Short mmCIF file of C-alpha atoms in Angstrom, two decimals:
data_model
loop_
_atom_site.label_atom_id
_atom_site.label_comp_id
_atom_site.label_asym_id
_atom_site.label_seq_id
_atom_site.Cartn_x
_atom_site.Cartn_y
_atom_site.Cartn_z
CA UNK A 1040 83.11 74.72 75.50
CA UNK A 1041 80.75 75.68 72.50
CA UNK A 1042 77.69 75.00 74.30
CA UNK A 1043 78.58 77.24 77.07
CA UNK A 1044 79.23 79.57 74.82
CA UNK A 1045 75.79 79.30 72.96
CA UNK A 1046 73.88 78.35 75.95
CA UNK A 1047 70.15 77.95 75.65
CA UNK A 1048 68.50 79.26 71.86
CA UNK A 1049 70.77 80.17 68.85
CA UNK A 1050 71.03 83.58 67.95
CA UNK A 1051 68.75 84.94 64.89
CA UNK A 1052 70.94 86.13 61.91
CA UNK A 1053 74.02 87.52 61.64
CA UNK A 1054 73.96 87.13 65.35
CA UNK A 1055 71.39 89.73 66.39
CA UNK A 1056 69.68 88.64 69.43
CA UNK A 1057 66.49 89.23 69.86
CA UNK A 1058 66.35 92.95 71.62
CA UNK A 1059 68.41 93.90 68.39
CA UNK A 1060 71.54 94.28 69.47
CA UNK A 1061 74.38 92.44 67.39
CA UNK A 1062 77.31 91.03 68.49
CA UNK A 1063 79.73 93.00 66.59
CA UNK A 1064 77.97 96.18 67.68
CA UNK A 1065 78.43 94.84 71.33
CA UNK A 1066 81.76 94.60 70.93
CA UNK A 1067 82.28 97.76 69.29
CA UNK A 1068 80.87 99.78 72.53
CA UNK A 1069 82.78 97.50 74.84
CA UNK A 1070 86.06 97.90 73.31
CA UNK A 1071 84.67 102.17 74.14
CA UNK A 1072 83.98 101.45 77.43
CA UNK A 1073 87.40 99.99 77.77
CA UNK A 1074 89.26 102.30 76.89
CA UNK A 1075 87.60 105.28 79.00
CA UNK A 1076 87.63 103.29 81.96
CA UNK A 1077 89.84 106.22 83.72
CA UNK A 1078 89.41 107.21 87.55
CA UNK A 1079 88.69 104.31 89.62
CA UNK A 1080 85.45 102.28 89.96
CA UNK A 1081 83.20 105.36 90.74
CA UNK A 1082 84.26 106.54 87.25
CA UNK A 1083 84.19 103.28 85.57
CA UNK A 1084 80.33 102.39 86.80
CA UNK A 1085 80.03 106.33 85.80
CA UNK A 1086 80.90 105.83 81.99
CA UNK A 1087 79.36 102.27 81.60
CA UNK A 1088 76.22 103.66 82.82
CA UNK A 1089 76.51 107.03 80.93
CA UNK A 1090 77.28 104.29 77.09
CA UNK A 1091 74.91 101.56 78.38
CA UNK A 1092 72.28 103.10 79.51
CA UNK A 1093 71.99 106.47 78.99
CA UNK A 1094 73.31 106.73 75.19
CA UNK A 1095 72.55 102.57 73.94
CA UNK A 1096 69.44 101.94 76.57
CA UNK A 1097 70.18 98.76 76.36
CA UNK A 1098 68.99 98.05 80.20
CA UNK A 1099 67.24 100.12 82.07
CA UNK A 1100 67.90 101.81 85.60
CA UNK A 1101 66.59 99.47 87.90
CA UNK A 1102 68.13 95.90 85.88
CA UNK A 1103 71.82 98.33 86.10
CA UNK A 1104 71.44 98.92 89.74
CA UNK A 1105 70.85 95.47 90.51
CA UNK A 1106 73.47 93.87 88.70
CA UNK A 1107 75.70 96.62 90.32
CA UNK A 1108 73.94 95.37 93.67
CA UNK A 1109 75.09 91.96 93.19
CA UNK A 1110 78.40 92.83 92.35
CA UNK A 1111 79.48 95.35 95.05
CA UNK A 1112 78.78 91.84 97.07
CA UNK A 1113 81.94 89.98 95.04
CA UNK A 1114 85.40 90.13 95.63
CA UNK A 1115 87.65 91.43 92.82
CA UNK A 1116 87.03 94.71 90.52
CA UNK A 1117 83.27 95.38 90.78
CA UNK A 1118 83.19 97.62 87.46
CA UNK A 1119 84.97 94.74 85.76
CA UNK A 1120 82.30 92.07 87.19
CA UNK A 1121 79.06 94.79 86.27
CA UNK A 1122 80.71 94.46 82.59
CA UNK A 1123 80.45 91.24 82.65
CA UNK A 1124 77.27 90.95 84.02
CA UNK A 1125 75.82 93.09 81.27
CA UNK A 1126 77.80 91.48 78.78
CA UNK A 1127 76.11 87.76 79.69
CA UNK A 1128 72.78 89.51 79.98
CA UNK A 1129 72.90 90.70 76.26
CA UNK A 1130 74.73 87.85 74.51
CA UNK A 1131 75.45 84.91 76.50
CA UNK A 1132 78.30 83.94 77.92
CA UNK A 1133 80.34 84.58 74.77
CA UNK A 1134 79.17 88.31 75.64
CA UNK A 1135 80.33 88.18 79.15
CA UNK A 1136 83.58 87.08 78.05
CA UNK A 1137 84.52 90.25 75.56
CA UNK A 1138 83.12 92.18 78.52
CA UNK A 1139 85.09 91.58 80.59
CA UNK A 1140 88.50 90.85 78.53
CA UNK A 1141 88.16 93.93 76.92
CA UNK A 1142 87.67 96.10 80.27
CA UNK A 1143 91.42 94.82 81.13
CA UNK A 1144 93.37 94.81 77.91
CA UNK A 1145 93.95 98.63 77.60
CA UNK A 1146 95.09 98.63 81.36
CA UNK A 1147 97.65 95.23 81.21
CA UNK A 1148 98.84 96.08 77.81
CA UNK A 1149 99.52 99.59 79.26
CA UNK A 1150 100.49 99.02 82.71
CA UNK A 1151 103.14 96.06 80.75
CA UNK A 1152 104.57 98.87 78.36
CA UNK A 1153 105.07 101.25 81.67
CA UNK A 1154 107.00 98.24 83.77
CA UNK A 1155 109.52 97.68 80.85
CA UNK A 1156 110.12 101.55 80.84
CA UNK A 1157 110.52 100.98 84.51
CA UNK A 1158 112.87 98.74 85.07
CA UNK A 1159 114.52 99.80 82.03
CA UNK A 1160 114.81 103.08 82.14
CA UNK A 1161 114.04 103.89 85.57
CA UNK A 1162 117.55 105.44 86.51
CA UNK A 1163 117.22 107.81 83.85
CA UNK A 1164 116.31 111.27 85.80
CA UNK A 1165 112.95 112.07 83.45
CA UNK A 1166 111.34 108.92 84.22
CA UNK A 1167 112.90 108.63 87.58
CA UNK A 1168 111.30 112.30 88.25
CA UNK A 1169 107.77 111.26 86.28
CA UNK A 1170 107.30 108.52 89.17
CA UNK A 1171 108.59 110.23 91.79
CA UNK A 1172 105.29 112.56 90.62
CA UNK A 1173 103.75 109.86 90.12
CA UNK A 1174 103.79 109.03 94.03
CA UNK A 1175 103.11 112.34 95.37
CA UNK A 1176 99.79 112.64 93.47
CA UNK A 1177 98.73 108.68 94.34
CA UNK A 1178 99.52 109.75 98.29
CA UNK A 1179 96.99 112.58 97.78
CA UNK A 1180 94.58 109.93 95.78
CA UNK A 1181 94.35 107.51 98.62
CA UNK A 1182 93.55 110.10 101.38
CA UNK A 1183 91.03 111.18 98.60
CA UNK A 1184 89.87 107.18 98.72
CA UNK A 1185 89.85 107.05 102.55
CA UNK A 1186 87.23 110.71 102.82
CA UNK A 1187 85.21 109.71 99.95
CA UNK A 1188 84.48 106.00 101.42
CA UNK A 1189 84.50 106.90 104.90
CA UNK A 1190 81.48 109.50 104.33
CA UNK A 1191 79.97 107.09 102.79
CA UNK A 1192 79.93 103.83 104.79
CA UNK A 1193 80.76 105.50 108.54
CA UNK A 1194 76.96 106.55 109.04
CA UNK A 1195 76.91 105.68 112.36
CA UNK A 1196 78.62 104.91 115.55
CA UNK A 1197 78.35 101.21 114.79
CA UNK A 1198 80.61 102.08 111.63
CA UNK A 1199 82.85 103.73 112.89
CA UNK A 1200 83.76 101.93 115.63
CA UNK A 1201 84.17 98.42 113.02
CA UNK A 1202 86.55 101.18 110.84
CA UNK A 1203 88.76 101.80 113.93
CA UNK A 1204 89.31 98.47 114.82
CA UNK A 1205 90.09 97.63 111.02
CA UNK A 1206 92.90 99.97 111.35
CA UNK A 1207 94.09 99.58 114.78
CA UNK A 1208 93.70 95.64 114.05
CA UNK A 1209 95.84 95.99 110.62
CA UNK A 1210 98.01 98.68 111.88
CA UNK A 1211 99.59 97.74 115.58
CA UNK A 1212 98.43 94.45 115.73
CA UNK A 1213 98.87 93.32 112.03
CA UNK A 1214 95.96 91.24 112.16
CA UNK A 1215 95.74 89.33 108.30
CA UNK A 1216 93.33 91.06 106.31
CA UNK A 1217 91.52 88.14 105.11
CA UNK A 1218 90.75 87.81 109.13
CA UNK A 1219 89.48 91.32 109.40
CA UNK A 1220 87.43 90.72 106.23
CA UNK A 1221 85.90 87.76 107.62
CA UNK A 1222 85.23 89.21 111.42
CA UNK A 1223 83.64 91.99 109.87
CA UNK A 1224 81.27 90.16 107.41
CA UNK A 1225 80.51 87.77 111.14
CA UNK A 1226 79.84 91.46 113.17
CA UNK A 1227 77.79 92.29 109.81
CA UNK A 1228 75.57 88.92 109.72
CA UNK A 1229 74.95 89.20 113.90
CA UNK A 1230 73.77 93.12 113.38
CA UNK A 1231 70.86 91.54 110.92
CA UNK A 1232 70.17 88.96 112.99
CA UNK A 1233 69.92 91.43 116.31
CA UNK A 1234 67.45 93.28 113.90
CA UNK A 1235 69.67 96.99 114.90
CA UNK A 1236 68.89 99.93 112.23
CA UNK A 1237 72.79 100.62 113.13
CA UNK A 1238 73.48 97.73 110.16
CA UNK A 1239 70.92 98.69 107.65
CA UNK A 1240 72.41 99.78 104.58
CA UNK A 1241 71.31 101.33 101.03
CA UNK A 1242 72.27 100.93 97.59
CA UNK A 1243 76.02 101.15 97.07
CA UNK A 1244 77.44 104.05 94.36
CA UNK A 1245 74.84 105.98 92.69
CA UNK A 1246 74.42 105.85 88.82
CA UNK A 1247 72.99 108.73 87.64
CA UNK A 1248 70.47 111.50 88.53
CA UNK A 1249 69.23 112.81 85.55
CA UNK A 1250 65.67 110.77 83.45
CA UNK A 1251 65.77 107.60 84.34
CA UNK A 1252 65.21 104.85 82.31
CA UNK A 1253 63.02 101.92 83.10
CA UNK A 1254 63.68 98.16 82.57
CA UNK A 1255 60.54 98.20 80.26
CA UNK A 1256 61.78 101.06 77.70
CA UNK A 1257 65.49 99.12 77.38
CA UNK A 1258 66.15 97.31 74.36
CA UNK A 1259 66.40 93.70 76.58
CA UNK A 1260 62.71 94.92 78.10
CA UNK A 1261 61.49 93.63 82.06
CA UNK A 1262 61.40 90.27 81.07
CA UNK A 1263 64.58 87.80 81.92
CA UNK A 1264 66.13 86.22 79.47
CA UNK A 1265 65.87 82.70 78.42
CA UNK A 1266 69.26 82.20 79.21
CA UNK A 1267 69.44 84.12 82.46
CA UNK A 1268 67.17 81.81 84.13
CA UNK A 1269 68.81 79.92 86.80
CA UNK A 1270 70.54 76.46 85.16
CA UNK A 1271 71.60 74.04 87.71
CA UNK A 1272 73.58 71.95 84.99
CA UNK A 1273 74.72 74.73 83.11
CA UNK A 1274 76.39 76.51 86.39
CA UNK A 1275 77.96 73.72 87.29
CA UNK A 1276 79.45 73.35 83.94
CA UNK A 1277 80.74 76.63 83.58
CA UNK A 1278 82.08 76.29 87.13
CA UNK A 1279 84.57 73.55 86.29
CA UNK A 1280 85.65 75.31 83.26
CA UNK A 1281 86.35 78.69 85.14
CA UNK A 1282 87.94 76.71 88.34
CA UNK A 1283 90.08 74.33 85.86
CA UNK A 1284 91.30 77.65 83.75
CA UNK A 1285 91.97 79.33 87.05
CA UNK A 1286 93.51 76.70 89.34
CA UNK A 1287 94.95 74.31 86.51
CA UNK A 1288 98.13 76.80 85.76
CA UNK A 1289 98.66 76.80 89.31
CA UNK A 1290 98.75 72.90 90.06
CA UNK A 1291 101.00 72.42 86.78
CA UNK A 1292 103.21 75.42 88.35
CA UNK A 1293 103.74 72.98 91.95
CA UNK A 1294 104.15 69.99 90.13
CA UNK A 1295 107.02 71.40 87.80
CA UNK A 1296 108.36 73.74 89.52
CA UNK A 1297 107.63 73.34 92.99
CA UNK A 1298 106.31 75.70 96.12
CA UNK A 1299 109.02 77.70 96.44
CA UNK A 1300 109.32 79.03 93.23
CA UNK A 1301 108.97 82.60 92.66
CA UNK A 1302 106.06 81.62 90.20
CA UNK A 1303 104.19 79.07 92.10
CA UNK A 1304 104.45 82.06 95.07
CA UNK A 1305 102.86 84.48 92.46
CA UNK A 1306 100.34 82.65 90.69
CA UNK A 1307 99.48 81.21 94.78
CA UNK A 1308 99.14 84.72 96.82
CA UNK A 1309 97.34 86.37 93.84
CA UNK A 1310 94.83 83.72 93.83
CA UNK A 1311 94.25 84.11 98.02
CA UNK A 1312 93.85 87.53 96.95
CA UNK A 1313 91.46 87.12 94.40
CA UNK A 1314 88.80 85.54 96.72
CA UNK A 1315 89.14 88.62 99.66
CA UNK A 1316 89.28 91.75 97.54
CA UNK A 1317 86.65 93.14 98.51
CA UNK A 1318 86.26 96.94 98.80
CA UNK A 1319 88.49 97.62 95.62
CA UNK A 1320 92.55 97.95 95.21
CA UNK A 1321 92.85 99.99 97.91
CA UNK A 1322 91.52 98.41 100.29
CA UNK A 1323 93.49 95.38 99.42
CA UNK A 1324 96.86 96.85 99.02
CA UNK A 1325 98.01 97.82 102.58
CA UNK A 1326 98.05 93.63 102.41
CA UNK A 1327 99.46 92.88 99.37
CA UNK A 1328 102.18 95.73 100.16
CA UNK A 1329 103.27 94.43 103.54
CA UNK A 1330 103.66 90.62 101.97
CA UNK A 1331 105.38 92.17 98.85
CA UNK A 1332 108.01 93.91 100.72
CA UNK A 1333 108.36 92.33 104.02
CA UNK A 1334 107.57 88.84 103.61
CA UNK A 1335 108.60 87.93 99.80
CA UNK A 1336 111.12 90.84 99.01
CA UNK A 1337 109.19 91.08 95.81
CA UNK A 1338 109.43 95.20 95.44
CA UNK A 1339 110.65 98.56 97.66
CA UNK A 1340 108.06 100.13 99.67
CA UNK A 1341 107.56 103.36 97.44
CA UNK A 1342 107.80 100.93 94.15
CA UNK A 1343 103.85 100.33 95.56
CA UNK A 1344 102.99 103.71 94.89
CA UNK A 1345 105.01 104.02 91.94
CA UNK A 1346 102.89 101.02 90.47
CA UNK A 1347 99.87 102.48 91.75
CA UNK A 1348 100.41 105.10 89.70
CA UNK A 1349 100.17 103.48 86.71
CA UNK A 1350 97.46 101.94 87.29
CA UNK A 1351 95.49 105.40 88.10
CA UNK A 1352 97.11 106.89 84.77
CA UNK A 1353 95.97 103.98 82.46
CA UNK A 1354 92.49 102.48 81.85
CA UNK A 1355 91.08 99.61 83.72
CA UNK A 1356 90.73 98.52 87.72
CA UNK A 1357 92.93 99.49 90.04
CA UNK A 1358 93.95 96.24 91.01
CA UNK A 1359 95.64 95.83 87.85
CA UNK A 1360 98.56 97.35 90.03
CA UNK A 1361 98.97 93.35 91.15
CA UNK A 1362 100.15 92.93 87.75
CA UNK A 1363 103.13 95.42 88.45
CA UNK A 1364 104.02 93.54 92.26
CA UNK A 1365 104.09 90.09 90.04
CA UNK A 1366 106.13 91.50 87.32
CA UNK A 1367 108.73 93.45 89.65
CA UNK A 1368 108.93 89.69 91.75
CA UNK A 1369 109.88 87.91 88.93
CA UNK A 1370 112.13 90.34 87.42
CA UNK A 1371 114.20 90.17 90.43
CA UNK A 1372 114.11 86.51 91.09
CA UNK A 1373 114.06 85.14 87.47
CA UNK A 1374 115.87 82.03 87.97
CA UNK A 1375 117.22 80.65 84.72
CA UNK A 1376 115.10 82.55 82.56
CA UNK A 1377 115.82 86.58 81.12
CA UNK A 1378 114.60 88.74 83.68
CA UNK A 1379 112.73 90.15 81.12
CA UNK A 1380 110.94 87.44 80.09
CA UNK A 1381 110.63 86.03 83.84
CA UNK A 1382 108.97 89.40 84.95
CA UNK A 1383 106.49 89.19 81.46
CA UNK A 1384 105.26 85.74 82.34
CA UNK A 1385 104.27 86.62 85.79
CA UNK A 1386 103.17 89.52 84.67
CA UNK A 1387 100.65 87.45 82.16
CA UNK A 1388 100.07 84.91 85.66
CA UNK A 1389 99.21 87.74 87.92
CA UNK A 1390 96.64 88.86 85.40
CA UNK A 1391 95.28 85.47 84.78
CA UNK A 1392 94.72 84.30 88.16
CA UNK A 1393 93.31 88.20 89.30
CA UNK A 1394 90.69 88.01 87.30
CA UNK A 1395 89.87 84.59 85.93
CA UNK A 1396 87.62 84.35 89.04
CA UNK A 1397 85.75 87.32 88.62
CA UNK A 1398 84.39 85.30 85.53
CA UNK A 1399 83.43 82.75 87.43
CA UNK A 1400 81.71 84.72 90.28
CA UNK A 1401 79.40 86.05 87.51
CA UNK A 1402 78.75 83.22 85.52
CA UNK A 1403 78.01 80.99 88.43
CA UNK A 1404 76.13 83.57 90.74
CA UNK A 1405 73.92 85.75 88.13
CA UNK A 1406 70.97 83.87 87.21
CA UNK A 1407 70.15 83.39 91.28
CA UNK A 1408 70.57 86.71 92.30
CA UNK A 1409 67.05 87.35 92.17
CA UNK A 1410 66.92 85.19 95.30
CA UNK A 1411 69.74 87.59 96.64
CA UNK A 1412 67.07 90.86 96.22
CA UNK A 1413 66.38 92.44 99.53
CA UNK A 1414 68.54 90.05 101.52
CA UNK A 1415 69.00 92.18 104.79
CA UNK A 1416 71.74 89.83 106.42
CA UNK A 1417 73.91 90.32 103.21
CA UNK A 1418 73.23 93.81 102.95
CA UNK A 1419 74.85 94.25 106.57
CA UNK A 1420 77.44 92.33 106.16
CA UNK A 1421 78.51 94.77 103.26
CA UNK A 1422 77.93 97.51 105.04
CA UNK A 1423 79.98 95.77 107.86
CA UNK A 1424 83.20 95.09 105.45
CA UNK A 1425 82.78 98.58 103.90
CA UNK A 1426 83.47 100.29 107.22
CA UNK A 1427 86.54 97.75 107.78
CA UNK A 1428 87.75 98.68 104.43
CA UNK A 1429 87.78 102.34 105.72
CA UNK A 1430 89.96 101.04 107.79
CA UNK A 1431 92.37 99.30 106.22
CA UNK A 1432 92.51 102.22 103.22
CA UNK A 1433 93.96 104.46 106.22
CA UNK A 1434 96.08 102.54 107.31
CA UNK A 1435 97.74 102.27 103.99
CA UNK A 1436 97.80 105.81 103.24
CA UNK A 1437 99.98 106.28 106.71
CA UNK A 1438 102.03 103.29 105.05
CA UNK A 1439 102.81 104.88 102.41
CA UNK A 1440 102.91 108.13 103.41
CA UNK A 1441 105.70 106.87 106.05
CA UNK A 1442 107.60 106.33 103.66
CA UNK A 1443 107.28 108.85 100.82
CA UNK A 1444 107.52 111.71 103.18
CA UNK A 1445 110.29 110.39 105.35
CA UNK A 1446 113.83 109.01 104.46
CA UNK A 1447 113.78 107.40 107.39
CA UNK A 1448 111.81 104.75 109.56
CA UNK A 1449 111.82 102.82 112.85
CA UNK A 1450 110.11 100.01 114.24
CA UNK A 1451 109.01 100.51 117.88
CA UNK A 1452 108.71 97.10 119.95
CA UNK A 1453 105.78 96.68 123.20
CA UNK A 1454 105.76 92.65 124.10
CA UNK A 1455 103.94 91.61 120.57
CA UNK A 1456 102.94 95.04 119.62
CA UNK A 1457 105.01 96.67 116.87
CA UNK A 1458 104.42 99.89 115.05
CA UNK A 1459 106.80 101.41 112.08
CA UNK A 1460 106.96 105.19 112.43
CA UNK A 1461 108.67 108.20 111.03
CA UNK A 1462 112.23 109.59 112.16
CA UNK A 1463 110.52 113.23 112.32
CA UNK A 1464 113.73 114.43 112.08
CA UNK A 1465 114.28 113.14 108.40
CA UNK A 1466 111.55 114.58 106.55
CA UNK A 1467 111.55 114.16 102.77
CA UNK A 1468 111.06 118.07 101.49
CA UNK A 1469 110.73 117.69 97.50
CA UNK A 1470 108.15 114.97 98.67
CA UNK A 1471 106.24 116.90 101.42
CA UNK A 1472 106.02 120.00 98.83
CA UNK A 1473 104.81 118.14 95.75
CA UNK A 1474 102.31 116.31 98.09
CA UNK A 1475 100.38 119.61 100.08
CA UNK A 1476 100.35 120.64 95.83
CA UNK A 1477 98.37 117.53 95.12
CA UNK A 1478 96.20 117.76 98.21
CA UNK A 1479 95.78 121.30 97.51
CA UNK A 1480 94.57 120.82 93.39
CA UNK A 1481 92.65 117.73 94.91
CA UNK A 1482 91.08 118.94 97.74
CA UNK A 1483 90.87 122.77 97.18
CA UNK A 1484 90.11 123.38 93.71
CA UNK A 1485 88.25 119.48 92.80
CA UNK A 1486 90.75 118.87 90.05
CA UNK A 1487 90.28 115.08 88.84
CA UNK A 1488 92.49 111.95 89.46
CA UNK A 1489 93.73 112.29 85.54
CA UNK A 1490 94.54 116.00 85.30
CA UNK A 1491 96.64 115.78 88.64
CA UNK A 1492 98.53 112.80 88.25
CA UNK A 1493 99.93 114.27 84.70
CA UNK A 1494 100.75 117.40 86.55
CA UNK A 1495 102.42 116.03 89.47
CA UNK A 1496 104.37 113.98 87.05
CA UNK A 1497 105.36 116.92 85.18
CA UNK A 1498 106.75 118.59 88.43
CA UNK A 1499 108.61 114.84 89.28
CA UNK A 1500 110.49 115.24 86.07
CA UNK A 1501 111.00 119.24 86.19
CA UNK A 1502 112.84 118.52 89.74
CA UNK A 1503 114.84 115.89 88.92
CA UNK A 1504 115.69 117.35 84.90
CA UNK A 1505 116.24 121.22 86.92
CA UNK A 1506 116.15 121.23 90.66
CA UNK A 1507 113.24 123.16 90.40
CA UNK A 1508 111.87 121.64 93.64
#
């Protein structure tokens, strides 16, 4: 493992690479970047760019935006990946690696602390109140997600005729999302092919607008590095360590404990999920929800949001909330072990196999993504996904909103079409109130993600603590 570590030339003294930059410095400003990794990816690329930069100049504009490129076209967190992009660029693979373990400490060390005060604690009225606050301001988040990425990727009728069948697909038909994923990457690839300026697509979240920096003023300079350059040996290397670190736990898991385990299940459906994630935790939650609740009986429908609000309140991806789904699964079906200690160890699975792979993407893919530059049929197949993903986000903000605003639900039957609605006659009022106040502070006066979910959680706990609501 030491030479994929090192890679290609030693490092000069005290290991200062050549543009400079030490290691220990490196992982001085990624540890910073973890830890302010509030708000979502938007936010995330928003800091990394504002430290990296903006403040270190360590890359310049263009190099930023085309790692970004390259990693808006990966499954899994894309901040997290763009860390570890920049992370390999400036020291190796040993740099990638802090990268990217640092952007997800904070949030699983957090998100770990918050699940033991959960399940612990949750029938105590404060924190019972806090997540009940929790939900109402995560409702109003995802409707946020669902506006923000539709304006953005439904550009044209093309768009937004892919978005409604996303959600008409997920949402009376209950197509798989890996299937939607897939059809709309196909519908993506053919729109290229049929040469249609309904498929052409531009560059993905935008960094800055202020001075920009060029590649040639950064402290790595225009030039690739040595160890950049594409490796054919080297990738394939790396590639067997990252599949046999990601897939090894899981083959030991069948052989010991077999399929039907509640870890083997975990460690299994986090993995599928790994590899279609695309479009960020929300998109892939309406999925991971449904199988959660109806298919494994891992978690309660509004125990989603209630994890999803932890992972908005702590730093880190979104998708971290996978961590929550695993730990609640075990914790209920811990076999012989403590339920506590069941519900850590798949906690510490779900991690591990979530984002394992987004090492290997990276290390594996990044020294031939020049070839990817300007590639028009991949571009549209983004932009394809993207408009799916709009989608799919709706339909999990009526899925949760079902049930958060409504005690009750039915499901109504046509031949194979079934659709869960509200009982409009049950309507939830302390959740309808607290969520038009989140909407309103969101929507109305532009408050951020941060400010209102601490709010909202303060009115959760003044209802349940006074009745105030």
């Amino acid at each position: 493992m030491a030479n994929l570590v090192t890679d290609t030339p030693a490092e000069g003294t005290a290991g200062v690479m050549s543009h400079g930059i030490s290691f220990g410095e490196a992982f001085r400003v990624w540890l910073r970047v973890a830890a302010l990794s509030f708000g979502g990816p938007a936010g995330q690329i928003a800091v990394m760019h504002r430290i990296v930069v903006d403040e270190k100049k360590w890359i310049g504009e263009q190099r930023f935006l085309h790692a970004l490129n390259y990693c808006m076209l990966l499954p899994g967190p894309e901040a997290q990946q763009l860390a570890i992009y920049i992370g390999w660029l400036m020291h190796r693979t040993a740099g990638g690696l802090v990268a990217g373990i640092l952007f997800v400490l904070p949030g699983f060390l957090s998100i770990l602390a918050l699940s033991y005060v959960y399940v612990v604690f949750g029938n105590v009225d404060a924190v019972e109140g806090m997540f009940f606050g929790l939900k109402a301001a995560v409702l109003a988040v995802v409707v946020q997600a669902v506006i923000r990425i539709g304006g953005r990727a439904l550009r044209n009728p093309a768009m937004i005729a892919i978005a409604a069948a996303a959600f008409l697909g997920i949402f009376v038909f209950h197509v798989p999302f890996p299937l939607i994923i897939l059809v709309a990457a196909i519908i993506g690839l053919a729109g290229a092919k049929s040469g249609s300026r309904l498929f052409q697509t531009g560059n993905g979240h935008k960094a800055t607008t202020g001075r920009v920096l060029a590649d040639a003023d950064s402290a790595l300079g225009e030039e690739t590095p040595v160890h950049a350059r594409p490796n054919l040996l080297w990738s394939l290397k790396i590639s067997a360590v990252m599949l046999a670190l990601w897939l090894g736990p899981l083959l030991l898991l069948y052989v010991f404990r077999g399929g039907d385990d509640v870890f083997t299940q975990i460690g299994v459906f986090f993995s599928k999920m790994a590899v279609v994630t695309f479009g960020g935790a929300y998109a892939v939650l309406a999925y991971v929800a449904q199988e959660a609740v109806q298919h494994y009986g891992w978690l309660r429908p509004t125990e989603m949001l209630d994890g999803l609000g932890m992972a908005e309140t702590t730093p880190g991806p979104l998708i971290m909330v996978l961590q929550f789904v695993g730990f609640m699964g075990a914790y209920r079906d811990p076999g012989t072990l403590d339920p506590i200690t069941a519900a850590t160890l798949a906690a510490m699975l779900t991690t591990w196999v979530t984002f394992v792979p987004c090492f290997l993407w990276i290390f594996l893919g990044a020294p031939f993504i020049e070839k990817l530059r300007g590639n028009a049929a991949l571009a549209s197949a983004m932009s394809a996904i993207t408009a799916a993903v709009v989608g799919v986000i709706l339909n999990l903000a009526i899925w949760f909103g079902l049930h958060f605003l409504f005690t009750e639900a039915r499901i109504h039957r046509l031949g194979p079409i079934w659709i869960e609605l509200p009982v409009w006659s049950s309507p939830a009022l302390p959740s309808l109130v607290l969520s038009i106040a989140a909407a309103v502070a969101i929507f109305r006066f532009r408050m951020s993600v941060i400010p209102t979910l601490f709010g909202c959680a303060a009115a959760g706990m003044a209802w349940k603590l006074f009745g105030i609501l």
